[in-house]
Short mmCIF file of C-alpha atoms and ligand atoms in Angstrom, two decimals:
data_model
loop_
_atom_site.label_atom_id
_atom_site.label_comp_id
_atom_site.label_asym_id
_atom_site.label_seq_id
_atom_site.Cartn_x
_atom_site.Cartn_y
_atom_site.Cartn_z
CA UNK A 1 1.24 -7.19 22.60
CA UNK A 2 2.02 -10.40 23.99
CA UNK A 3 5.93 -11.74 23.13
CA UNK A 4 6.97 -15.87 23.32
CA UNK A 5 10.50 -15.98 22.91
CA UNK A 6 11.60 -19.43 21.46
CA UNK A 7 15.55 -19.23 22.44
CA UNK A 8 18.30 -21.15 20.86
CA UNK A 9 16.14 -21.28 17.41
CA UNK A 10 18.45 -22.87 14.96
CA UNK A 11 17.40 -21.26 11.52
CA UNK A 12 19.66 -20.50 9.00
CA UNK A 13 19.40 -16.21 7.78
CA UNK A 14 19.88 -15.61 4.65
CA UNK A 15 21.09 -12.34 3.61
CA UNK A 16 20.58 -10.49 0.34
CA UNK A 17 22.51 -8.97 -1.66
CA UNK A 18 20.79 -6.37 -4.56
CA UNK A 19 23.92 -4.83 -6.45
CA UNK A 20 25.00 -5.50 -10.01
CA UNK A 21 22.64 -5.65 -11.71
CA UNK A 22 21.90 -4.22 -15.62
CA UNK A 23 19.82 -2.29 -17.88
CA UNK A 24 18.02 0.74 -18.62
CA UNK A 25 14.90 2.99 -16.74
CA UNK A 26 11.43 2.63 -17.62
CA UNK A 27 9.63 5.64 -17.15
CA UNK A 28 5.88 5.03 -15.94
CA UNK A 29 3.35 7.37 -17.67
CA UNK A 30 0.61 9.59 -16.58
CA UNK A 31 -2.50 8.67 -17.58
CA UNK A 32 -6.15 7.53 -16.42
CA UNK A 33 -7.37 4.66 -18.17
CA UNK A 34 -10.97 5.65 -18.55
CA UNK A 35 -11.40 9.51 -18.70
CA UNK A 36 -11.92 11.33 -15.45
CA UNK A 37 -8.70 13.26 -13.18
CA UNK A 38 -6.28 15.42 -14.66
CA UNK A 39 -2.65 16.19 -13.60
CA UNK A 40 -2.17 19.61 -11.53
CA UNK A 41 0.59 20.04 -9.35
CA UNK A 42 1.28 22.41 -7.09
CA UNK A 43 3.16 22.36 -3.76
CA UNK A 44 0.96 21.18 -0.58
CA UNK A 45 0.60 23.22 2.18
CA UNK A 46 1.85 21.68 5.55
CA UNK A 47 -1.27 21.08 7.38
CA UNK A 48 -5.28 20.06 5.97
CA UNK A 49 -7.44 23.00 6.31
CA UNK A 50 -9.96 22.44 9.06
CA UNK A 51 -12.87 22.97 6.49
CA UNK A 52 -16.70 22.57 7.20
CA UNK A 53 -18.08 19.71 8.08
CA UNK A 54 -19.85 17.94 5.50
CA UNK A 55 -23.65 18.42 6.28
CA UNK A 56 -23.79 14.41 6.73
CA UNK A 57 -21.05 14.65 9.33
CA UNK A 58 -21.89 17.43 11.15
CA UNK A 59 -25.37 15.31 11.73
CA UNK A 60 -23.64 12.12 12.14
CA UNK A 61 -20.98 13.41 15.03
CA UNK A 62 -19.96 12.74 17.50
CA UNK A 63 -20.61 9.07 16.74
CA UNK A 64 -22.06 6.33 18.68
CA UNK A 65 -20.06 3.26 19.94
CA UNK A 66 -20.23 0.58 17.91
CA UNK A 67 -21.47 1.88 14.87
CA UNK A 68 -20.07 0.56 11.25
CA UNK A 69 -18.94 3.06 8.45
CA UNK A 70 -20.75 1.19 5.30
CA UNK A 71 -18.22 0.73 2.47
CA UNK A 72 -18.27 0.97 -0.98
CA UNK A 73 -15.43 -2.01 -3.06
CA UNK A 74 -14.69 -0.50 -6.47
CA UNK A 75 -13.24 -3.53 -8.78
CA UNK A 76 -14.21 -7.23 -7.37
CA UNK A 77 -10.65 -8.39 -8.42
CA UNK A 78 -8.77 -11.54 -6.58
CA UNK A 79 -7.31 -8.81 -3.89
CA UNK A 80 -10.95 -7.49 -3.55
CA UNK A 81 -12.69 -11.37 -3.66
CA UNK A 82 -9.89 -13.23 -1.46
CA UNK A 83 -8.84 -10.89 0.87
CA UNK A 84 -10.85 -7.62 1.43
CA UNK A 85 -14.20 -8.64 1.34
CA UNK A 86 -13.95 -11.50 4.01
CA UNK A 87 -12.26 -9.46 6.21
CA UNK A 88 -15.35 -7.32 7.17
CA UNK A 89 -16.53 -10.10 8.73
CA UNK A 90 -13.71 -9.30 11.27
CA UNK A 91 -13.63 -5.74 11.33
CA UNK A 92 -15.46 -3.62 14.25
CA UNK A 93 -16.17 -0.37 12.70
CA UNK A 94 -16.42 -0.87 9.04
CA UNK A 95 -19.07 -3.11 7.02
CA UNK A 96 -19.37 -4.14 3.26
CA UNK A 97 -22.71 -1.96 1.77
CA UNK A 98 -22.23 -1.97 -1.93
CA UNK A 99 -20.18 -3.50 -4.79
CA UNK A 100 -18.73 -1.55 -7.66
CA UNK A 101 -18.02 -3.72 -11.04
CA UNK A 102 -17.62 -4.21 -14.65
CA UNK A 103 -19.06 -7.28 -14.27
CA UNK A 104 -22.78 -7.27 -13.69
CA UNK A 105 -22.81 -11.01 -12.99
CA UNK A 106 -20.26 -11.57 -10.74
CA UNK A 107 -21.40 -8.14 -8.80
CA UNK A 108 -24.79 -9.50 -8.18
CA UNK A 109 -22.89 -12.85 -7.03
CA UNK A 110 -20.85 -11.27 -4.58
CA UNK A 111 -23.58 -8.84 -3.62
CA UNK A 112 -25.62 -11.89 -2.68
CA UNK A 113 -23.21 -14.11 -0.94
CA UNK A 114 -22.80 -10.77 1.51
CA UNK A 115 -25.87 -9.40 1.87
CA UNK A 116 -25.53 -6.45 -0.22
CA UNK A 117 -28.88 -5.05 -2.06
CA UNK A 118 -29.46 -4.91 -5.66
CA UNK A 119 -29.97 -1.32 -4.85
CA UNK A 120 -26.44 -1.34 -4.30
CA UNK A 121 -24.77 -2.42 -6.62
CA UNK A 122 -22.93 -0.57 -9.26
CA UNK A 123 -21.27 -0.46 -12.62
CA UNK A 124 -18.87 2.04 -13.30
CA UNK A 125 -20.82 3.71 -15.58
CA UNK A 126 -22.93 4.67 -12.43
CA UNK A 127 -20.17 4.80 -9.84
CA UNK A 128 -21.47 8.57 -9.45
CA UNK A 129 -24.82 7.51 -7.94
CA UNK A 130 -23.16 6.69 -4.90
CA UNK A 131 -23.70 10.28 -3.96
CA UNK A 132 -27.52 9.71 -3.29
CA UNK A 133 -26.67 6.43 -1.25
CA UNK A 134 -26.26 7.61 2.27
CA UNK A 135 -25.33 4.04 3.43
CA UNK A 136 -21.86 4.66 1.68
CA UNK A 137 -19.34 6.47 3.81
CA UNK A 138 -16.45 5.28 2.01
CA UNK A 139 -14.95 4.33 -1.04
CA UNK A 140 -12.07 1.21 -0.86
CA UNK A 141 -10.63 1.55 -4.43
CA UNK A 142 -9.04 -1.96 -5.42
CA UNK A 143 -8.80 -1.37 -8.87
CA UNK A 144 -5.86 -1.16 -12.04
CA UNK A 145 -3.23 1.39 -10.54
CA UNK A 146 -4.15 4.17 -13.07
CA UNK A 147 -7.41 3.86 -12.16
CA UNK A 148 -6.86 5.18 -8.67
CA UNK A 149 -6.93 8.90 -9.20
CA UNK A 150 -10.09 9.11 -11.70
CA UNK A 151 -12.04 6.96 -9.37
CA UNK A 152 -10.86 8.85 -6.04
CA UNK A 153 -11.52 11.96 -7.75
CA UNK A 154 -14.93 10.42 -8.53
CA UNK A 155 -15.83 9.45 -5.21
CA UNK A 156 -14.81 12.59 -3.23
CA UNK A 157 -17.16 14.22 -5.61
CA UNK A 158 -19.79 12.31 -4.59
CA UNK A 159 -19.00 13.67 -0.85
CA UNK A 160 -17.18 10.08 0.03
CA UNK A 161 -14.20 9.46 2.10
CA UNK A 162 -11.99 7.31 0.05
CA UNK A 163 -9.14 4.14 0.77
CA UNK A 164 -7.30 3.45 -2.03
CA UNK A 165 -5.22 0.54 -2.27
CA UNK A 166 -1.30 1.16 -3.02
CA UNK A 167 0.47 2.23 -4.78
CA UNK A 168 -1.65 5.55 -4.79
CA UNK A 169 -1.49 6.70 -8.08
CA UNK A 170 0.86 6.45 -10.90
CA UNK A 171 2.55 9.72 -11.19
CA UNK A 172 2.87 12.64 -7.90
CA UNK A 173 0.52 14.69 -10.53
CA UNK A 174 -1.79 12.53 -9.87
CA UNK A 175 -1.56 11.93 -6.39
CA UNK A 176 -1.60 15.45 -5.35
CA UNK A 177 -4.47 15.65 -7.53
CA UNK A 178 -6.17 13.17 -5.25
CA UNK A 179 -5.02 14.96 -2.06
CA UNK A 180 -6.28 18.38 -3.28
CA UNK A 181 -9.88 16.86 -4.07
CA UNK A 182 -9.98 15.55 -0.85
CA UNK A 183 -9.49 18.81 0.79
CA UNK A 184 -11.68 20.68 -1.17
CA UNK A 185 -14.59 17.99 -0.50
CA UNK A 186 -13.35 18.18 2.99
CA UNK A 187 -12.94 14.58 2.67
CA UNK A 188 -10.15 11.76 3.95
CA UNK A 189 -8.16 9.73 2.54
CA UNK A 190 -6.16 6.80 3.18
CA UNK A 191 -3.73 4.93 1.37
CA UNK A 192 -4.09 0.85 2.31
CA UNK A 193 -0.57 0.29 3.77
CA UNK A 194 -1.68 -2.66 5.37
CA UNK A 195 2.17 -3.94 6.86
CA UNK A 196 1.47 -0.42 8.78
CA UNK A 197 -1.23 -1.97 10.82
CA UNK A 198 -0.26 -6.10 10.95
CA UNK A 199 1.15 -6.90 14.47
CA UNK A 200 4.79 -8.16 13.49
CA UNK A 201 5.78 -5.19 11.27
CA UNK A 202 4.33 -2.86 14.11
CA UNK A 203 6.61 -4.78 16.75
CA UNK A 204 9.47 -4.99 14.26
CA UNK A 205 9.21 -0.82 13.75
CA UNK A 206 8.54 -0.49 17.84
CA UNK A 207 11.63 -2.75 18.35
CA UNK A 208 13.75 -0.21 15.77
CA UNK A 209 12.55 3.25 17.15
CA UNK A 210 12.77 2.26 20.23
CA UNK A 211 16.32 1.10 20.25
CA UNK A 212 16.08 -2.44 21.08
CA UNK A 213 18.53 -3.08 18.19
CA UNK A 214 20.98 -0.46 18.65
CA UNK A 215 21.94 1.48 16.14
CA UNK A 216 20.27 0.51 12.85
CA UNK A 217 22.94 0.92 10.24
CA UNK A 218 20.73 -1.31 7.06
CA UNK A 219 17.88 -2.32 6.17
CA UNK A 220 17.32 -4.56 3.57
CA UNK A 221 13.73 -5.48 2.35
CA UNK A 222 12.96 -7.60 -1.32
CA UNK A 223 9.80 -8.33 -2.78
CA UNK A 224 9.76 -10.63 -5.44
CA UNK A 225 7.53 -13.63 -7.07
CA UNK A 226 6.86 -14.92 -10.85
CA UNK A 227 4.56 -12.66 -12.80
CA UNK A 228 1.96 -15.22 -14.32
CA UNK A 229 0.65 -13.95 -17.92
CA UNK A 230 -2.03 -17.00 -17.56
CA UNK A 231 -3.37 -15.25 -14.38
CA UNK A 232 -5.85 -11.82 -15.29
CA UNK A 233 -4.63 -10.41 -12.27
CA UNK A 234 -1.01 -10.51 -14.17
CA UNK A 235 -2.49 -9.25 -17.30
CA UNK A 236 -3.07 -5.68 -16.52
CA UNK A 237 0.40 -5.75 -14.32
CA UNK A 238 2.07 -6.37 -18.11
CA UNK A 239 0.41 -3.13 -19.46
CA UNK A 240 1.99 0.25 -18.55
CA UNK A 241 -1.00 2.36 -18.92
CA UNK A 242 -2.93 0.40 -16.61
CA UNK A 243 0.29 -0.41 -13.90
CA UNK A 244 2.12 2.96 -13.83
CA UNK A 245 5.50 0.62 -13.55
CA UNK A 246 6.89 -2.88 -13.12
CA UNK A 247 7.57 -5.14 -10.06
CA UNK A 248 8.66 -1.94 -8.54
CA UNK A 249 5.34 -0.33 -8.16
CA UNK A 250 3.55 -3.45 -7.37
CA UNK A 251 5.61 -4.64 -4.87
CA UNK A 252 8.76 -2.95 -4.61
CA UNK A 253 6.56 -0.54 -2.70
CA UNK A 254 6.48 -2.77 -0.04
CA UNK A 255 10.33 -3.02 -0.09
CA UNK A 256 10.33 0.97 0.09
CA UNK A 257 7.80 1.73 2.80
CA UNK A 258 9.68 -1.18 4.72
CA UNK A 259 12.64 1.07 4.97
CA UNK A 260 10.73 4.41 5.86
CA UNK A 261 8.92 2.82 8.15
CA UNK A 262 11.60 0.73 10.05
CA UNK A 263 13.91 3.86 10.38
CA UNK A 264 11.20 6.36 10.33
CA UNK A 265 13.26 8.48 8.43
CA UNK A 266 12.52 9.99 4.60
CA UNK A 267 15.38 8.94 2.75
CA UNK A 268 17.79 12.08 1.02
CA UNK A 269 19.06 9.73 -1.70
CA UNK A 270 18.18 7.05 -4.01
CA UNK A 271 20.01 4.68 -6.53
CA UNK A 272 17.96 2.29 -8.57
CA UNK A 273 19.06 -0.08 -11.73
CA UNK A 274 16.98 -2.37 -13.95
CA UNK A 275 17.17 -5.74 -15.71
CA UNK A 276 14.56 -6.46 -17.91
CA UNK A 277 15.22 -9.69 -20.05
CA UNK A 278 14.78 -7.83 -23.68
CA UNK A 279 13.53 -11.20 -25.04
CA UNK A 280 10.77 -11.86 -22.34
CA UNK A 281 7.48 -10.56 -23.84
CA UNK A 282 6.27 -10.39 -20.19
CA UNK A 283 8.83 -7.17 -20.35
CA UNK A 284 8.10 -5.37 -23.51
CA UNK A 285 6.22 -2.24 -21.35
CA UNK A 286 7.30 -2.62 -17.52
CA UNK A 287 10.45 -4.01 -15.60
CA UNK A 288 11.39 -6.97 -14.27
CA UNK A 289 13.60 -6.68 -11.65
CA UNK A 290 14.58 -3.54 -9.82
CA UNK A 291 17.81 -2.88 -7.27
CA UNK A 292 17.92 0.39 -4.88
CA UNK A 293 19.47 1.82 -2.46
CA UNK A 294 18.82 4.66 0.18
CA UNK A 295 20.36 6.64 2.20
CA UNK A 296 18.94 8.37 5.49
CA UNK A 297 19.87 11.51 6.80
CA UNK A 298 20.77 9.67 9.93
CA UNK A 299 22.98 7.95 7.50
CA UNK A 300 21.85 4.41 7.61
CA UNK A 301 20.77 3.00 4.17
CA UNK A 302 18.65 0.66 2.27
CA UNK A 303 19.11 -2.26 0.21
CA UNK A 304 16.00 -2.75 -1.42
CA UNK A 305 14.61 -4.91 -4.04
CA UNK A 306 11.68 -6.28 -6.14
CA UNK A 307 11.64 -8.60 -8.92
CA UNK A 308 8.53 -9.94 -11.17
CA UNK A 309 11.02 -12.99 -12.25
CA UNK A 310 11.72 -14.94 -8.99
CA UNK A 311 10.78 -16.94 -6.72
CA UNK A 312 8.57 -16.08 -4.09
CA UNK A 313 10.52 -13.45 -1.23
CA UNK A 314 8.37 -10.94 0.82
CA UNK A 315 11.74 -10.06 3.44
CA UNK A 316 12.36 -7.30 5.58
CA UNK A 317 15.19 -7.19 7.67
CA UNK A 318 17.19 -4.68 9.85
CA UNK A 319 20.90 -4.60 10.92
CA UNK A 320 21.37 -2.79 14.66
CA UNK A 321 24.68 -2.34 16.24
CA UNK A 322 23.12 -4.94 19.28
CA UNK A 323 20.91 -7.26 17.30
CA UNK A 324 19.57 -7.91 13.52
CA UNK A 325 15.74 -8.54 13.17
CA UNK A 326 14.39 -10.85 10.04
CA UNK A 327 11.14 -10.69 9.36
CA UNK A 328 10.45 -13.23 6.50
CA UNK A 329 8.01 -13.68 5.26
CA UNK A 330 6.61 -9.99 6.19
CA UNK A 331 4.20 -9.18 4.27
CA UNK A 332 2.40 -12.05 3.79
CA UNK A 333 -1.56 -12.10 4.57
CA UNK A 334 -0.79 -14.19 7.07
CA UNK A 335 1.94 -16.78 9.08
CA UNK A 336 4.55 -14.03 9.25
CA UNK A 337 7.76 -15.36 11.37
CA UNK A 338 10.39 -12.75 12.74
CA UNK A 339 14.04 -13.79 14.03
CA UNK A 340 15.97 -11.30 16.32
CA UNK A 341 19.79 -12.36 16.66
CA UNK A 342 22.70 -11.52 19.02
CA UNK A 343 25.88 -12.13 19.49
CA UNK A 344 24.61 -14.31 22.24
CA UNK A 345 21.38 -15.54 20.86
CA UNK A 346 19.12 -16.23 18.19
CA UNK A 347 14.94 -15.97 19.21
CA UNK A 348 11.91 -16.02 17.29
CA UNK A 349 9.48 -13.41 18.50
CA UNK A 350 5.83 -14.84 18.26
CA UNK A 351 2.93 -12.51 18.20
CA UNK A 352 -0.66 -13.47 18.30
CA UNK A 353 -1.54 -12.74 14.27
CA UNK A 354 -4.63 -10.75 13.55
CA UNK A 355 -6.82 -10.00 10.32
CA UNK A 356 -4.28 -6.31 9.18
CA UNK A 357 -6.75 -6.04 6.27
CA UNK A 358 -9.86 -5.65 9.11
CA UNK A 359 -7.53 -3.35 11.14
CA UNK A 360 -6.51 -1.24 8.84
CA UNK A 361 -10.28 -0.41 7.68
CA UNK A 362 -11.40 -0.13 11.12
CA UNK A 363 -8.54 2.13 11.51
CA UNK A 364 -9.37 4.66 9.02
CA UNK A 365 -13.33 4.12 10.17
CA UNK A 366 -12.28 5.38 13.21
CA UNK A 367 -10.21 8.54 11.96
CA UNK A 368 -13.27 9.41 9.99
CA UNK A 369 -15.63 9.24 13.39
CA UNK A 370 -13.27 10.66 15.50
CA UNK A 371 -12.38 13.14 12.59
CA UNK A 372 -8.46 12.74 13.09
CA UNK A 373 -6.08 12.11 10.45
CA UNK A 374 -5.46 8.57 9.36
CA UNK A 375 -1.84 7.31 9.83
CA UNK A 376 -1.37 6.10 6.08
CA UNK A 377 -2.92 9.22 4.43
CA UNK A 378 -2.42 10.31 0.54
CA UNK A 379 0.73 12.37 1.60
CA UNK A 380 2.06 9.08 2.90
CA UNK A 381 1.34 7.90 -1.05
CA UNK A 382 2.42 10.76 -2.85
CA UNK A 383 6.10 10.34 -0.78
CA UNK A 384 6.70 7.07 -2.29
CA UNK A 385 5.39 7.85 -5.62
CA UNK A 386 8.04 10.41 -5.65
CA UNK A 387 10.70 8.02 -4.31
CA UNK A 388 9.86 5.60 -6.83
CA UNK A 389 9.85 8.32 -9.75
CA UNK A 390 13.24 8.89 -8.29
CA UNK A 391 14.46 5.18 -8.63
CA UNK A 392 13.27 5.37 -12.40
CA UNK A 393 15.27 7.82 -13.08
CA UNK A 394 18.62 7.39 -11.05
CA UNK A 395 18.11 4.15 -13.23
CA UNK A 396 17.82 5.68 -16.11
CA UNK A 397 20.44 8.50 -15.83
CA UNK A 398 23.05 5.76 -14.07
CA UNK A 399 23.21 8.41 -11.15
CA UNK A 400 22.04 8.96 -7.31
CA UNK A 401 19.71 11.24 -7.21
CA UNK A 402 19.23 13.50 -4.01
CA UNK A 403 15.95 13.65 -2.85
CA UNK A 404 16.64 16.77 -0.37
CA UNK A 405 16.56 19.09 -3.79
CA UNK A 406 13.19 17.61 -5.05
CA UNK A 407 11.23 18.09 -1.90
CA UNK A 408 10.84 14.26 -1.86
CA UNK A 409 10.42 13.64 1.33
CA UNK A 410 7.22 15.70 1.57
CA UNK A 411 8.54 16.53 4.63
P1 NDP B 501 -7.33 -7.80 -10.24
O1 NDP B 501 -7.08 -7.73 -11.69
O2 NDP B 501 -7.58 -9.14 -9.66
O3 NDP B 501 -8.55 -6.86 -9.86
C1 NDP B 501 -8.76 -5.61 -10.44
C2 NDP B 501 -10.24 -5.44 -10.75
O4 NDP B 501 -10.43 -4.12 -11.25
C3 NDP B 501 -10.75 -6.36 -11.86
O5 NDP B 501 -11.13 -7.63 -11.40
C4 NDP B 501 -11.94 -5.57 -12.37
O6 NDP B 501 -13.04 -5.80 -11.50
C5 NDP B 501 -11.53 -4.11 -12.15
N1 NDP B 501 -11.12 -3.42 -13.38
C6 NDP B 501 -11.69 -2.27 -13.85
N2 NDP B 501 -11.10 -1.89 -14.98
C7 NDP B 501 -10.16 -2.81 -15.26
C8 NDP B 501 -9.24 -2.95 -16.34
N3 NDP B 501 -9.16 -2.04 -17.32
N4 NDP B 501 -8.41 -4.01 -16.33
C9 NDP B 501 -8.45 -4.92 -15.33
N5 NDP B 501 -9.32 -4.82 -14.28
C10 NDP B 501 -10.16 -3.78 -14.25
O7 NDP B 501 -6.10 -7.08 -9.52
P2 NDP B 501 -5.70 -7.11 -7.99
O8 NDP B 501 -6.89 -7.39 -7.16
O9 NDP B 501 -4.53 -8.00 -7.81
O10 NDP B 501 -5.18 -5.61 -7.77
C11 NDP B 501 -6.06 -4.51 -7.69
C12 NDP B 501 -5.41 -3.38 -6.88
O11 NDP B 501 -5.15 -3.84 -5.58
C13 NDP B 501 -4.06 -2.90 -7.41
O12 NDP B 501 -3.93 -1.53 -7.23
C14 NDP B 501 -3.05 -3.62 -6.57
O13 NDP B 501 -1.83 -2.92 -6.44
C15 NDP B 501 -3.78 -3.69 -5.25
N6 NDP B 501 -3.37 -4.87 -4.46
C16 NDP B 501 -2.99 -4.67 -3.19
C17 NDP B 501 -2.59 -5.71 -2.42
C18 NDP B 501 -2.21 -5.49 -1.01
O14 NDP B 501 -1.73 -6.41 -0.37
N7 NDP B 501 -2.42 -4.29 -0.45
C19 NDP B 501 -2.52 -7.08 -2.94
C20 NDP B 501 -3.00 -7.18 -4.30
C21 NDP B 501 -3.39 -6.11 -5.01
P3 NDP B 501 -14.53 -5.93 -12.03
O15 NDP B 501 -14.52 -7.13 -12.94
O16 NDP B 501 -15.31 -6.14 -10.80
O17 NDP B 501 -14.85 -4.66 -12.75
#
């Protein structure tokens, strides 16, 4: 990666502070929206059985330079429209082969625009089709949260490897539910983590592990913007059987996998509290704004946040004992900006920006040709579904809760 160092910088840091703040848990419930997945728990096993091949891989490996996995988009929402879609047009390994949508009309507009066959388009009343389309390898699932798990389910049934956007599922039921269908369709999965492949919070977590800023002692990440009741991407956010949660897991995710990923630790305890404005109907089934903290066994903690009632913040950043990194914004699409101070200096680090959503599908493309394991897979998921499950309740109950007696950590 390529560094410019812009010394003597003068940009005021702001610093956050999370604490004090009211209220009472919410506590997100299981359920698939349409049908489909059921809980099941179980503890995982360590490792993912070797398995046989599916018949189509064992034909298809080992694979050719070059080639393109063909991917299926489930739910042509604004994430799916404005952000995935164009990005195959950058992406090496992976191209757009069929649409999956509610919305017959606007599937055969999209399907046309990117040269995707009637043939191939789908409603989800014939999602399971896909298993006689061998120009499908995957399944990206950008649909309603509690949608995930039915549709994963689905599409490993149909002998597909599936990406599902974040957060995975809406209870650990259901995302070990996921896991285990994988497995048993000998299947992968990845969870779309895209900060874990976008160049500035890649150099951020190199600069961390590798010691650049001492000794981290906190990080501090918030995530916050004004949920929009006008805008139908809002709409199903507002309803608890379709979100799973509140600002926390939408974006508060993004606050949490900020601090695993920074410290590369799994966190032994977690302290969460809510304020939800009573009066504010956006508020009547998930929270507004969410506080937490973490602490690493390492002992360095976590001030984390996410709100669905401020302005816009998507910050990361990490206090060292030699320097303190700000990464703001940091998980923007795009135009991210990252501050590293000193005693004796304050520099911007520039890094030549590149397409994350295009890397991380070419990414997981690549762990399915190569047959490895993809970085962000559903145990990655399930470990912050659990975390967040954990915030709930610490909220709720107005106590830590350690995460080393729960198994948390999934680790
Ligand atoms: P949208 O509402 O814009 O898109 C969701 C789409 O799902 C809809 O357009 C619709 O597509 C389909 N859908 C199927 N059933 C329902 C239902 N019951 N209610 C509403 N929509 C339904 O949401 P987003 O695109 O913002 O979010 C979708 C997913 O992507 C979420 O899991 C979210 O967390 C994730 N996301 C991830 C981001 C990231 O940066 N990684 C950013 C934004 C979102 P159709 O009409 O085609 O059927």
């Amino acid at each position: 990666m390529t560094k410019l160092f812009d010394a003597g910088l003068s940009r005021r840091l702001f610093l956050c502070g999370t604490g004090g703040l009211l209220g009472g848990a919410l506590s997100p419930t299981a359920a698939f929206a349409q049908g489909g997945g059921n809980g099941g728990g179980g503890v995982l096993p360590p490792d993912r059985p070797t398995g046989r091949p599916h018949p189509k891989m064992e034909k298809e490996m080992p694979e050719a330079p070059g080639k393109r996995l063909g991917y299926a988009v489930v739910g042509l929402g604004q994430f799916a429209l404005n952000q995935i879609i164009p990005s195959f047009a950058e992406s090496k390994s992976s191209k757009l082969v069929a649409v999956v949508s509610g919305n017959p009309d606007k599937a055969r507009d999209v399907a046309t625009r990117h040269g995707v066959p009637e043939t191939n388009i789908y409603g989800y009343d014939t999602f399971d089709r896909i298993a006689e389309n061998d120009e499908i390898d995957v399944v990206y699932i950008i649909l309603p949260n509690s949608l995930h798990a039915e549709y994963t389910v689905r599409a490993f049934k149909a002998g597909k490897h599936v990406l599902c956007e974040k957060p995975m599922a809406v209870t650990p039921d259901e995302c070990e539910t996921m896991i285990r269908a994988g497995r048993e369709a000998n299947r992968k999965l990845m969870i779309a983590y895209r900060a874990q492949y976008e160049p500035y919070n890649l150099e951020a977590m190199r600069m961390a592990r590798e010691g650049e800023l001492g000794a981290i002692r906190l990080v501090t990440s918030d995530h916050g913007r004004v949920l929009d009741p006008k805008v139908p991407a809002d709409q199903w956010r507002m309803v608890k059987a379709l979100a799973g949660g509140g600002s926390l897991y939408d974006i508060g995710i993004y606050s949490l996998q900020a601090a695993r990923y920074i410290t590369g630790e799994e966190p032994v305890e977690v302290y969460g509290r809510i304020f939800s404005d009573p009066s504010d109907p956006r508020f009547k089934e998930v929270e507004d704004t969410v506080a937490f903290q973490l602490r690493f066994p390492s002992g360095t903690l976590a001030n984390l946040s996410s709100s669905y009632s401020t302005a816009p913040v998507k910050r990361i950043q990490v206090f060292g004992s030699k320097a303190s990194l700000t990464l703001d914004p940091a998980t923007e699409y795009y135009k991210h900006q990252m501050i590293v101070k000193t005693e004796m200096e304050e520099r911007r680090v520039q890094i030549p920006e590149a397409n994350q959503f295009a890397a991380e599908m070419d990414h997981f493309s690549k762990a399915i040709m190569e047959n490895r394991e993809p970085k962000t897979p559903g145990e990655e998921g399930l470990r912050d579904v659990r975390i967040l499950q954990a915030v709930y309740r610490s909220a709720r109950e107005g106590q830590p809760i350690s995460l080393e007696t729960t198994g948390s950590t999934g680790k």
